[in-house]
GROMACS .gro file of C-alpha atoms in nm:
model
  234
    1MET     CA    1  15.117   8.888  11.725
    2LYS     CA    2  14.852   8.752  11.486
    3ALA     CA    3  14.780   8.955  11.176
    4GLY     CA    4  14.460   9.158  11.184
    5LEU     CA    5  14.452   9.208  11.565
    6ARG     CA    6  14.537   9.526  11.750
    7PRO     CA    7  14.820   9.499  11.999
    8GLY     CA    8  14.676   9.360  12.318
    9ALA     CA    9  14.345   9.252  12.157
   10SER     CA   10  14.239   8.891  12.190
   11PRO     CA   11  14.055   8.681  11.929
   12ARG     CA   12  13.767   8.641  12.176
   13VAL     CA   13  13.719   9.019  12.211
   14SER     CA   14  13.731   9.063  11.833
   15ALA     CA   15  13.470   8.788  11.787
   16ARG     CA   16  13.241   8.953  12.041
   17SER     CA   17  13.282   9.285  11.863
   18ALA     CA   18  13.194   9.131  11.525
   19ALA     CA   19  12.891   8.955  11.673
   20GLY     CA   20  12.776   9.280  11.831
   21SER     CA   21  12.802   9.461  11.498
   22THR     CA   22  12.600   9.189  11.326
   23VAL     CA   23  12.326   9.209  11.589
   24LEU     CA   24  12.320   9.589  11.558
   25VAL     CA   25  12.275   9.560  11.181
   26ALA     CA   26  11.989   9.316  11.234
   27VAL     CA   27  11.820   9.547  11.486
   28LEU     CA   28  11.850   9.841  11.248
   29LEU     CA   29  11.707   9.633  10.962
   30VAL     CA   30  11.407   9.525  11.169
   31ALA     CA   31  11.348   9.883  11.288
   32ALA     CA   32  11.364  10.002  10.928
   33ALA     CA   33  11.119   9.728  10.828
   34LEU     CA   34  10.873   9.841  11.093
   35GLY     CA   35  10.903  10.200  10.977
   36VAL     CA   36  10.850  10.096  10.615
   37ALA     CA   37  10.550   9.884  10.718
   38VAL     CA   38  10.380  10.181  10.885
   39TYR     CA   39  10.436  10.392  10.573
   40VAL     CA   40  10.324  10.114  10.339
   41LEU     CA   41  10.012  10.046  10.546
   42ALA     CA   42   9.911  10.412  10.525
   43ARG     CA   43   9.963  10.413  10.146
   44GLN     CA   44   9.778  10.086  10.103
   45LYS     CA   45   9.478  10.208  10.302
   46SER     CA   46   9.476  10.531  10.104
   47ALA     CA   47   9.492  10.349   9.769
   48ILE     CA   48   9.213  10.107   9.861
   49ALA     CA   49   8.994  10.387  10.000
   50ARG     CA   50   9.030  10.578   9.672
   51LEU     CA   51   8.948  10.264   9.473
   52GLU     CA   52   8.643  10.191   9.686
   53ASP     CA   53   8.506  10.533   9.588
   54ARG     CA   54   8.561  10.447   9.220
   55ILE     CA   55   8.495  10.073   9.212
   56ASP     CA   56   8.217  10.119   8.956
   57MET     CA   57   8.476  10.243   8.707
   58LEU     CA   58   8.636   9.898   8.697
   59GLU     CA   59   8.504   9.626   8.471
   60GLY     CA   60   8.275   9.374   8.642
   61ALA     CA   61   8.450   9.064   8.505
   62ALA     CA   62   8.792   9.149   8.368
   63ALA     CA   63   8.985   8.904   8.150
   64PRO     CA   64   9.347   9.017   8.192
   65LEU     CA   65   9.508   8.703   8.053
   66ARG     CA   66   9.463   8.434   7.788
   67PHE     CA   67   9.692   8.140   7.732
   68THR     CA   68   9.743   7.836   7.511
   69ILE     CA   69   9.953   7.530   7.588
   70LEU     CA   70  10.146   7.479   7.264
   71SER     CA   71  10.316   7.150   7.345
   72ARG     CA   72  10.362   6.916   7.635
   73GLY     CA   73  10.587   6.614   7.637
   74GLY     CA   74  10.922   6.480   7.736
   75GLU     CA   75  11.094   6.721   7.970
   76THR     CA   76  10.949   7.052   7.847
   77VAL     CA   77  10.619   7.232   7.813
   78SER     CA   78  10.564   7.539   7.594
   79ALA     CA   79  10.286   7.797   7.603
   80ARG     CA   80  10.177   8.139   7.482
   81PHE     CA   81  10.044   8.402   7.722
   82ALA     CA   82   9.872   8.724   7.614
   83PHE     CA   83   9.762   9.017   7.831
   84TYR     CA   84   9.457   9.236   7.772
   85ASP     CA   85   9.324   9.562   7.907
   86ALA     CA   86   8.969   9.606   8.035
   87ALA     CA   87   8.846   9.683   7.681
   88GLY     CA   88   8.979   9.349   7.551
   89THR     CA   89   9.273   9.496   7.358
   90GLU     CA   90   9.591   9.288   7.360
   91ILE     CA   91   9.871   9.484   7.526
   92ALA     CA   92  10.152   9.225   7.542
   93ALA     CA   93  10.227   8.861   7.469
   94PHE     CA   94  10.509   8.612   7.496
   95GLU     CA   95  10.580   8.252   7.404
   96ARG     CA   96  10.841   8.027   7.560
   97SER     CA   97  10.926   7.681   7.689
   98TRP     CA   98  10.984   7.566   8.046
   99LYS     CA   99  11.173   7.265   8.173
  100GLY     CA  100  10.912   7.043   8.334
  101GLY     CA  101  10.592   6.857   8.262
  102GLU     CA  102  10.321   7.100   8.377
  103LEU     CA  103  10.270   7.471   8.435
  104SER     CA  104  10.100   7.671   8.708
  105ILE     CA  105  10.005   8.037   8.721
  106GLU     CA  106  10.015   8.257   9.030
  107CYS     CA  107   9.810   8.574   9.081
  108LEU     CA  108   9.802   8.832   9.358
  109VAL     CA  109   9.441   8.899   9.459
  110VAL     CA  110   9.322   9.207   9.649
  111PRO     CA  111   8.961   9.235   9.774
  112VAL     CA  112   8.820   9.587   9.733
  113ALA     CA  113   8.462   9.682   9.822
  114GLY     CA  114   8.320   9.336   9.756
  115ARG     CA  115   8.519   9.297   9.433
  116THR     CA  116   8.851   9.128   9.366
  117LEU     CA  117   9.139   9.282   9.175
  118VAL     CA  118   9.360   9.018   9.014
  119PHE     CA  119   9.724   9.083   8.925
  120PRO     CA  120   9.890   8.794   8.733
  121SER     CA  121  10.232   8.758   8.894
  122ARG     CA  122  10.423   8.457   8.756
  123VAL     CA  123  10.419   8.129   8.565
  124PHE     CA  124  10.630   7.835   8.678
  125ALA     CA  125  10.685   7.471   8.589
  126ASP     CA  126  10.653   7.180   8.829
  127SER     CA  127  11.029   7.129   8.817
  128ALA     CA  128  11.104   7.477   8.954
  129VAL     CA  129  11.056   7.665   9.279
  130PRO     CA  130  10.757   7.904   9.232
  131ARG     CA  131  10.963   8.204   9.344
  132ILE     CA  132  11.200   8.166   9.047
  133GLY     CA  133  10.928   8.128   8.786
  134THR     CA  134  10.868   8.368   8.496
  135GLU     CA  135  10.757   8.704   8.637
  136LEU     CA  136  10.457   8.856   8.460
  137PHE     CA  137  10.430   9.207   8.606
  138ASN     CA  138  10.658   9.372   8.351
  139TYR     CA  139  10.439   9.258   8.062
  140TYR     CA  140  10.157   9.487   8.171
  141ASP     CA  141  10.345   9.752   8.368
  142ARG     CA  142  10.307  10.084   8.187
  143ALA     CA  143  10.513  10.342   8.376
  144GLY     CA  144  10.392  10.193   8.704
  145PHE     CA  145  10.028  10.155   8.598
  146PRO     CA  146   9.881   9.802   8.570
  147ALA     CA  147   9.754   9.818   8.212
  148VAL     CA  148   9.527   9.513   8.252
  149PHE     CA  149   9.288   9.756   8.427
  150ASP     CA  150   9.316  10.026   8.162
  151SER     CA  151   8.980  10.165   8.054
  152PRO     CA  152   8.846  10.499   7.925
  153ALA     CA  153   8.613  10.496   8.227
  154LEU     CA  154   8.900  10.544   8.472
  155ASP     CA  155   8.965  10.896   8.593
  156GLY     CA  156   9.299  11.031   8.707
  157LYS     CA  157   9.246  10.948   9.073
  158ALA     CA  158   9.148  10.589   8.997
  159ARG     CA  159   9.460  10.546   8.784
  160GLU     CA  160   9.675  10.694   9.057
  161ALA     CA  161   9.523  10.462   9.318
  162LEU     CA  162   9.574  10.156   9.098
  163SER     CA  163   9.935  10.257   9.033
  164ASP     CA  164   9.998  10.300   9.406
  165LEU     CA  165   9.845   9.962   9.486
  166PHE     CA  166  10.037   9.794   9.204
  167GLY     CA  167  10.367   9.936   9.326
  168LEU     CA  168  10.299   9.824   9.682
  169LEU     CA  169  10.204   9.475   9.569
  170ARG     CA  170  10.525   9.443   9.371
  171ALA     CA  171  10.724   9.550   9.677
  172TRP     CA  172  10.537   9.292   9.887
  173ASP     CA  173  10.605   9.027   9.625
  174ARG     CA  174  10.977   9.110   9.625
  175SER     CA  175  10.990   9.094  10.004
  176LYS     CA  176  10.840   8.746   9.995
  177GLY     CA  177  11.109   8.639   9.754
  178GLU     CA  178  11.382   8.782   9.977
  179GLY     CA  179  11.229   8.637  10.291
  180SER     CA  180  11.208   8.290  10.141
  181GLU     CA  181  11.573   8.277  10.042
  182PRO     CA  182  11.777   8.028  10.239
  183GLY     CA  183  12.021   8.171  10.485
  184GLN     CA  184  12.126   8.192  10.844
  185GLY     CA  185  12.240   8.468  11.070
  186ALA     CA  186  12.106   8.802  11.180
  187GLU     CA  187  12.070   8.962  10.835
  188ALA     CA  188  11.884   8.664  10.687
  189ASP     CA  189  11.657   8.666  10.991
  190ALA     CA  190  11.596   9.038  10.944
  191ARG     CA  191  11.489   8.978  10.582
  192ARG     CA  192  11.243   8.714  10.697
  193ARG     CA  193  11.109   8.952  10.962
  194THR     CA  194  11.065   9.223  10.698
  195ALA     CA  195  10.861   8.985  10.483
  196LYS     CA  196  10.650   8.891  10.785
  197VAL     CA  197  10.581   9.257  10.865
  198LEU     CA  198  10.469   9.324  10.508
  199ASP     CA  199  10.250   9.012  10.524
  200GLY     CA  200  10.061   9.185  10.805
  201VAL     CA  201  10.026   9.502  10.600
  202PHE     CA  202   9.874   9.301  10.313
  203ALA     CA  203   9.663   9.076  10.534
  204GLY     CA  204   9.369   9.111  10.295
  205ALA     CA  205   9.568   9.020   9.984
  206TYR     CA  206   9.649   8.663   9.896
  207ARG     CA  207   9.822   8.447   9.636
  208ASP     CA  208   9.606   8.229   9.415
  209VAL     CA  209   9.795   7.949   9.239
  210ARG     CA  210   9.617   7.751   8.966
  211SER     CA  211   9.757   7.440   8.801
  212LEU     CA  212   9.727   7.427   8.422
  213ARG     CA  213   9.759   7.049   8.426
  214THR     CA  214   9.414   6.990   8.273
  215ALA     CA  215   9.459   7.249   7.996
  216GLU     CA  216   9.444   7.080   7.656
  217VAL     CA  217   9.718   7.142   7.402
  218GLY     CA  218   9.606   7.394   7.140
  219ALA     CA  219   9.299   7.518   7.328
  220VAL     CA  220   9.261   7.882   7.434
  221TYR     CA  221   9.187   7.956   7.798
  222THR     CA  222   9.091   8.282   7.967
  223LEU     CA  223   9.175   8.390   8.319
  224LEU     CA  224   8.879   8.581   8.461
  225SER     CA  225   8.858   8.795   8.775
  226ARG     CA  226   8.507   8.780   8.916
  227SER     CA  227   8.469   8.687   9.282
  228GLY     CA  228   8.820   8.545   9.252
  229VAL     CA  229   9.036   8.378   8.990
  230GLU     CA  230   8.863   8.159   8.733
  231ILE     CA  231   9.010   7.982   8.430
  232VAL     CA  232   8.765   7.895   8.153
  233ARG     CA  233   8.808   7.741   7.811
  234GLU     CA  234   8.693   7.954   7.518
   0.00000   0.00000   0.00000
């Protein structure tokens, strides 16, 4: 008798049993994803509705990010990025080098009542996959609140709505990372399905990727959120 088999059990029966368990796990994962999507959609609609009622509290043309390319040459590029609240106060900054020749910046953009809310999400070099770039959320995350929108004009409900939206966007961003991972089988397929479901929930949001290829070394550039993402030299 082969080790690992019950007396009288055949390898074929055991294989069918394992396959059935894997399929069951996948079905449960997809069902859970659908349930999460319904919950997330309700929260997203609630957050956006609350923001629509308070859209005038947000700055008309926010400048959440400034950056400077410090060096570019050989196999690396270095830069400094600084984050600002709606009043123009610096809230965080970092400086580092990336392996590659050029940088790009990705933002998550959410249209709300004719305005666009811009959440800088990551920086990556041309030698890397965008999903494994340098994440930016933590630099302006203040106990779940996106501090790039911080302003004395915001009331408690506006802050709560922004925090809810920020948390949902981060969950959506994570699901995209999981769904884009290579893999085969029922569980990998379930992760991709989860990401697809959340894509539908955030149908109005989109990723805006801007190349920093034309940025001159030593110059200061500002990322503006007006009708979308703009990068201007100061």
